[in-house]
mmCIF file of C-alpha atoms and ligand atoms in Angstrom:
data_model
loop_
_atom_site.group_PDB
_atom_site.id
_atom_site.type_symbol
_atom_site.label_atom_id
_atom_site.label_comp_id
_atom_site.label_asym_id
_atom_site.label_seq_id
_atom_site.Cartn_x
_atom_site.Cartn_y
_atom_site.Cartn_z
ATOM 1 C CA UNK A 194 -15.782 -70.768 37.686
ATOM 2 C CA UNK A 195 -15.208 -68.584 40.662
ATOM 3 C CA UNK A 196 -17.525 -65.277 40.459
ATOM 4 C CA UNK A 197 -16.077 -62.883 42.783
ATOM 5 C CA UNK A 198 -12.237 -61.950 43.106
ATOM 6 C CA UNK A 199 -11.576 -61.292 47.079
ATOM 7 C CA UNK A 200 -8.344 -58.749 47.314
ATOM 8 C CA UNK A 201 -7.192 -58.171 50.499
ATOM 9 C CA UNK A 202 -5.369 -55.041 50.869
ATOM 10 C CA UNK A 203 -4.446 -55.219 54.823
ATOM 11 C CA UNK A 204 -1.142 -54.355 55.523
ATOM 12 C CA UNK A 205 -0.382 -56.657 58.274
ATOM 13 C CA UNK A 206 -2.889 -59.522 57.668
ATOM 14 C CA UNK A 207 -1.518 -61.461 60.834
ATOM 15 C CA UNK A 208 -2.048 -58.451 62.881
ATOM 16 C CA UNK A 209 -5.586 -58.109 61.681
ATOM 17 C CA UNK A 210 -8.861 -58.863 63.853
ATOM 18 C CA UNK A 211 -12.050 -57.206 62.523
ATOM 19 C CA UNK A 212 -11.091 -57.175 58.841
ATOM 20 C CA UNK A 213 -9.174 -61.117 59.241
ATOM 21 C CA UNK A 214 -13.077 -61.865 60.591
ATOM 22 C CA UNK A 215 -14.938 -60.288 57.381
ATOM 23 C CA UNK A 216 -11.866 -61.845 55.026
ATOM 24 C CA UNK A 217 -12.418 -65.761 57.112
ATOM 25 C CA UNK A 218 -16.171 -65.615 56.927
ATOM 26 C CA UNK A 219 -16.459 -64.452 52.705
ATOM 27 C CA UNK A 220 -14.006 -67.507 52.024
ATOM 28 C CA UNK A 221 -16.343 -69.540 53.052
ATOM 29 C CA UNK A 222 -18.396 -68.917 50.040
ATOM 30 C CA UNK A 223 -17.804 -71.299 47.276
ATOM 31 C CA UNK A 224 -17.810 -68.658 44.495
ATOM 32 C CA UNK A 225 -14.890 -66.517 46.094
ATOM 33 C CA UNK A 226 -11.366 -66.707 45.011
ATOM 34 C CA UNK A 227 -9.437 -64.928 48.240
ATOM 35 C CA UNK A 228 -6.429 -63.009 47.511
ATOM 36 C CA UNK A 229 -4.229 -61.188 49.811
ATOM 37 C CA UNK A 230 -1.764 -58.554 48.398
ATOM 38 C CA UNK A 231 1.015 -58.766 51.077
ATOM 39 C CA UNK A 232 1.285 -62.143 51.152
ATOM 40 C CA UNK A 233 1.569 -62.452 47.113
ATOM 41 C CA UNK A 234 4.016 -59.340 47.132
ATOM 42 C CA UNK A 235 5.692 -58.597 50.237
ATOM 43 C CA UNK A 236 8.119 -56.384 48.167
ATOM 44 C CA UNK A 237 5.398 -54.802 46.825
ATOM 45 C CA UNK A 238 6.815 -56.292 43.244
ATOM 46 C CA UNK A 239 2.825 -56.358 41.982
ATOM 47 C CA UNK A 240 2.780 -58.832 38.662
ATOM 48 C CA UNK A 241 0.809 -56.982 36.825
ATOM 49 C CA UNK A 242 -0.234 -59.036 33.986
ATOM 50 C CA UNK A 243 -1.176 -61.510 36.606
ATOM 51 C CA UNK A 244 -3.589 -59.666 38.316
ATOM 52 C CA UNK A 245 -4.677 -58.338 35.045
ATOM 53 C CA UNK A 246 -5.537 -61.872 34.307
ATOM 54 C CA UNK A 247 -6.778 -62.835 38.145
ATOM 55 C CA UNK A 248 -9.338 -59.978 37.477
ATOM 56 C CA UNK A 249 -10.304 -61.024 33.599
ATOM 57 C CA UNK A 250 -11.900 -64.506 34.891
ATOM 58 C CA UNK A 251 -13.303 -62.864 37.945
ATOM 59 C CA UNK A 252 -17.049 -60.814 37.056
ATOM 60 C CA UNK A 253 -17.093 -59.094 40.428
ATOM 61 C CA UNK A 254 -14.517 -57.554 42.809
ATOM 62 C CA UNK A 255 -14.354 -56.957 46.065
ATOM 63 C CA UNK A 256 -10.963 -54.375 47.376
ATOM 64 C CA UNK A 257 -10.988 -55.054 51.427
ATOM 65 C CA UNK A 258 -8.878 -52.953 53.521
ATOM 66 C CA UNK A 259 -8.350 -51.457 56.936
ATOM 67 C CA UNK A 260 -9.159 -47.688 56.861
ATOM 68 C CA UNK A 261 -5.306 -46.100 56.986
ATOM 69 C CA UNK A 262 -5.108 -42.479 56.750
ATOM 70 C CA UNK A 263 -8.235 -42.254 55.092
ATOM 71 C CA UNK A 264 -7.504 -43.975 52.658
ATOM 72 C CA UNK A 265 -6.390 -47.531 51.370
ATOM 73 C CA UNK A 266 -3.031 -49.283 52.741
ATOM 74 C CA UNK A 267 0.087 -48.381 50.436
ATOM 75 C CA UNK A 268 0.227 -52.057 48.993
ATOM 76 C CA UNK A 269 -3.439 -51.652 47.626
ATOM 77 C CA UNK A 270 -2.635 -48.098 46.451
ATOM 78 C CA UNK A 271 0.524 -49.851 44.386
ATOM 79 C CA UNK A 272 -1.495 -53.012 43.286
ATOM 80 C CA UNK A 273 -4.309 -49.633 41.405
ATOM 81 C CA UNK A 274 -1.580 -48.067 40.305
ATOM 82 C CA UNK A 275 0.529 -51.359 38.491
ATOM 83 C CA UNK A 276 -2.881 -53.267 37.819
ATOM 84 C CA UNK A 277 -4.809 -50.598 36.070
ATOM 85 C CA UNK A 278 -2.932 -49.913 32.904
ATOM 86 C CA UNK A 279 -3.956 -47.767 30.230
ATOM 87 C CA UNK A 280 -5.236 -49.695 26.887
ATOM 88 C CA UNK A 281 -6.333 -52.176 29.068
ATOM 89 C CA UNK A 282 -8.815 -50.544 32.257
ATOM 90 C CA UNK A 283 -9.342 -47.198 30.385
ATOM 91 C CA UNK A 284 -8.156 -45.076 27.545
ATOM 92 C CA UNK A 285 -9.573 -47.330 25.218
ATOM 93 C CA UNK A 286 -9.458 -50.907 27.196
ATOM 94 C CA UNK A 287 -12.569 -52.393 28.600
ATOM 95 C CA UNK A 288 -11.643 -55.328 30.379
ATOM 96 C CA UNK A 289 -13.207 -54.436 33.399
ATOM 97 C CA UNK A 290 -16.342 -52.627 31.890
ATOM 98 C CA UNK A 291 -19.617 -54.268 33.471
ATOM 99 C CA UNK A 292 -17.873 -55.783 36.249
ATOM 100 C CA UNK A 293 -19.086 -55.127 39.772
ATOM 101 C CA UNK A 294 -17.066 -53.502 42.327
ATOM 102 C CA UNK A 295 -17.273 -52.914 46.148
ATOM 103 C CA UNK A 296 -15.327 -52.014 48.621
ATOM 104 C CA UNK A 297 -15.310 -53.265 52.221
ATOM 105 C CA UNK A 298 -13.541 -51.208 54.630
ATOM 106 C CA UNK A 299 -12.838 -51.742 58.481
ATOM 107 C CA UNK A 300 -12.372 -48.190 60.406
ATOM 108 C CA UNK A 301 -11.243 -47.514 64.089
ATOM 109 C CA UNK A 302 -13.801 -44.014 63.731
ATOM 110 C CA UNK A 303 -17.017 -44.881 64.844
ATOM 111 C CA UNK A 304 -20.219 -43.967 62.475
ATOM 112 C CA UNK A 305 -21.012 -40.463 64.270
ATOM 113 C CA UNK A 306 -17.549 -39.084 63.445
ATOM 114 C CA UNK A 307 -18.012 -39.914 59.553
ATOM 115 C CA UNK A 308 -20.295 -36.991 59.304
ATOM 116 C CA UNK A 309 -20.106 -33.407 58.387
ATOM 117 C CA UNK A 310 -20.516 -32.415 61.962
ATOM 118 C CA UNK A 311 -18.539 -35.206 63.360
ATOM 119 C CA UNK A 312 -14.523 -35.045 64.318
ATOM 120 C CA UNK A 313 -13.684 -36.448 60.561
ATOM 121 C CA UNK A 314 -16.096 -34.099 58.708
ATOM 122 C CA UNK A 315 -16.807 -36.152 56.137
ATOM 123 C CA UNK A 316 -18.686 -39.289 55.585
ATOM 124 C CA UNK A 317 -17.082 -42.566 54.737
ATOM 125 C CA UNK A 318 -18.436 -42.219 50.944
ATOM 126 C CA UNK A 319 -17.277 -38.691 50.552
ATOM 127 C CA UNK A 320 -12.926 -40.317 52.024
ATOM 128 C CA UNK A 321 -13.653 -43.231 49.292
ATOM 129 C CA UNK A 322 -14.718 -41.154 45.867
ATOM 130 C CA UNK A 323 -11.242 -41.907 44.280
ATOM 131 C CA UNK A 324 -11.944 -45.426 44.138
ATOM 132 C CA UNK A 325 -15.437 -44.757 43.238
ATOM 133 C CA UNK A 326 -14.308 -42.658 39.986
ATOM 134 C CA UNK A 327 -11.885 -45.013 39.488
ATOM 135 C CA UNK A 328 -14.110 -47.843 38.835
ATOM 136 C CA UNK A 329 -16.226 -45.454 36.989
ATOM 137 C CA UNK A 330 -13.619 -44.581 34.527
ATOM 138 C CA UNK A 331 -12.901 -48.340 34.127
ATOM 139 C CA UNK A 332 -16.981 -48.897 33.260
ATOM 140 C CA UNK A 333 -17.323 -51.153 36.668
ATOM 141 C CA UNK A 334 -20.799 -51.139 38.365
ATOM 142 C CA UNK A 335 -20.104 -49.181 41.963
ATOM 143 C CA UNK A 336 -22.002 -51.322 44.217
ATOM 144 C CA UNK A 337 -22.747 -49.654 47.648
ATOM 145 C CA UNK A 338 -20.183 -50.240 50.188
ATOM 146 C CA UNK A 339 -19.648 -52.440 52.831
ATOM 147 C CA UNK A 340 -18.375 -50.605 56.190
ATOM 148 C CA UNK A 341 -17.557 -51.755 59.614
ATOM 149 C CA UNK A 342 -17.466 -48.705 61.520
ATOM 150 C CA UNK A 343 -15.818 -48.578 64.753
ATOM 151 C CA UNK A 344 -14.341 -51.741 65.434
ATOM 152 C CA UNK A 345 -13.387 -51.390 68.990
ATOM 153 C CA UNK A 346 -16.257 -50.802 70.133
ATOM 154 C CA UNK A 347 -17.736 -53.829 68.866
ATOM 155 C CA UNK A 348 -18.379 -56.850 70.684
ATOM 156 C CA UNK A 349 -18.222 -60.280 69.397
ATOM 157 C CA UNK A 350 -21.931 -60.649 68.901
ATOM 158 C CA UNK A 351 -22.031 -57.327 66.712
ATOM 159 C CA UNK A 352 -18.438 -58.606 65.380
ATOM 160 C CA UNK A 353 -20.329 -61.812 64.225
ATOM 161 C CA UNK A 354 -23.900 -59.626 63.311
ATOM 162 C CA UNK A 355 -21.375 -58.125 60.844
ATOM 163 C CA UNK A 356 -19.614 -61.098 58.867
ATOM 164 C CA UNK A 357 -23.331 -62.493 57.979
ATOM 165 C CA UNK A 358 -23.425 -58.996 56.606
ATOM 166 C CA UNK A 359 -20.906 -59.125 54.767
ATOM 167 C CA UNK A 360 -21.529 -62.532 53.869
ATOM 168 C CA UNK A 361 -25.391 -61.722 52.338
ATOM 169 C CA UNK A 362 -23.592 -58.205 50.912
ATOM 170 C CA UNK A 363 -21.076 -60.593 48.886
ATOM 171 C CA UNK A 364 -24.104 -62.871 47.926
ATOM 172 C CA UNK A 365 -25.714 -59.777 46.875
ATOM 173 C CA UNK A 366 -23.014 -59.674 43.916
ATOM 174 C CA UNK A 367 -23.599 -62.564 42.481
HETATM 175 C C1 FMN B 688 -1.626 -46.553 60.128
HETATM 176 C C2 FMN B 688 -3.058 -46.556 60.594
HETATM 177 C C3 FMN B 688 -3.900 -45.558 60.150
HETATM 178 C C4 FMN B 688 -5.254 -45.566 60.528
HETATM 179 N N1 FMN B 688 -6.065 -44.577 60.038
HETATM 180 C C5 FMN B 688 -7.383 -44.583 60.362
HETATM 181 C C6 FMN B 688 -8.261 -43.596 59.829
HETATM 182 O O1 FMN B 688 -7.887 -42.726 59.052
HETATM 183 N N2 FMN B 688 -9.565 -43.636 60.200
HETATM 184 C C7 FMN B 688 -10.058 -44.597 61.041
HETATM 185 O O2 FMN B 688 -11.272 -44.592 61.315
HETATM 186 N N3 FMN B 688 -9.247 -45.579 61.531
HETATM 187 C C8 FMN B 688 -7.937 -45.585 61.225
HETATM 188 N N4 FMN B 688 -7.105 -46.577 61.692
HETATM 189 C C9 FMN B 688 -7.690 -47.695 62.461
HETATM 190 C C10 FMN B 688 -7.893 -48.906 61.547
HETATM 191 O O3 FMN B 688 -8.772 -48.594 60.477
HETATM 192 C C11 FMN B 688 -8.451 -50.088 62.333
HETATM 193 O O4 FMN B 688 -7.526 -50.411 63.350
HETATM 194 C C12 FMN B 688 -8.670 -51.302 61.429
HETATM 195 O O5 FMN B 688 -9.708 -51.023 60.514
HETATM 196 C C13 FMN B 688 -9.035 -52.518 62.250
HETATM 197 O O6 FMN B 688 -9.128 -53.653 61.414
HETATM 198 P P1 FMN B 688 -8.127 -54.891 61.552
HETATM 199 O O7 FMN B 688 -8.396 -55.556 62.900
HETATM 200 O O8 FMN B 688 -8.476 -55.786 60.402
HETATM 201 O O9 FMN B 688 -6.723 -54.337 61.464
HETATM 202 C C14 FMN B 688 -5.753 -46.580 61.363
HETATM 203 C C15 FMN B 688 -4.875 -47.579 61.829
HETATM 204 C C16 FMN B 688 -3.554 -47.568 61.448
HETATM 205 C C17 FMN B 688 -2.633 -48.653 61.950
#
């Protein structure tokens, strides 16, 4: 059985170059089922009792997305919103109690402008609480995140430096 559910929340996976890097180099791993949101619902039509499902034979989960906003892409917003139900996540469910969760998140900002005295005035962890309290009211294990700050900046050596991150980070889970 495949251990850790890989949800890609890019909104224009083709278009993608740090974050399609990080997404190529985790499939690798033998344990990862890789799923990307657009490409399963380009109408944004999320089937929710399949993902409820997809996540049920999954024990950890990994939400990867392109900092937009601040915040997630719309699509992974949506897939939260449909996927999460009440009964089932919270207010009495526990199908997702125990599981491990991180996040992985690409941003343009470099590292010295997520801080209090930077241009963004807050830090990365501070812009992704919702989806930390999320996973806490679903019981999930908030594993520390995985960031790739400043992706232009980055050349290919610190572009590969970071998938074998991400690679040991997603090992980490297991
Ligand atoms: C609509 C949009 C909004 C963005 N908002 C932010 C942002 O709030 N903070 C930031 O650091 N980068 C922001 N960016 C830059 C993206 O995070 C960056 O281009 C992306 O992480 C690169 O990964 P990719 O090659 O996989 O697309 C934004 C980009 C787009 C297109």
């Amino acid at each position: 059985m495949k251990t850790t559910l890989l949800i890609n929340g890019h909104r224009n996976p083709d278009d993608s170059k740090y974050g399609k890097a990080l997404f190529l180099k985790a499939s690798e791993l033998k344990e990862v089922t890789t799923h990307t949101l657009i490409e399963e619902y380009p109408n944004f039509q999320i089937d929710g009792e399949r993902e409820r499902a997809l996540l049920t034979e999954h024990k950890n989960i990994v939400l990867q997305f392109p900092l937009y906003w601040y915040s997630s892409p719309a699509i992974l917003k949506e897939w939260i919103d449909e996927v999460l139900a009440r009964g089932w996540a919270y207010g009495g469910g526990t199908a997702l109690a125990g599981k491990k969760i991180m996040v992985a998140v690409t941003t343009g900002g470099a590292e010295k402008v997520y801080q209090h005295d930077g241009a963004n005035r807050f830090t990365i962890n501070e812009f992704l609480r919702p989806f930390e309290q999320t996973a806490a009211l679903c019981g999930m294990t908030w594993i520390e995140p995985f960031i790739m700050y400043g992706v232009r900046y980055l050349d290919q050596s610190q572009i590969d430096a970071a998938c074998e991150q991400y690679l040991q980070a997603i090992n980490e889970l297991q």
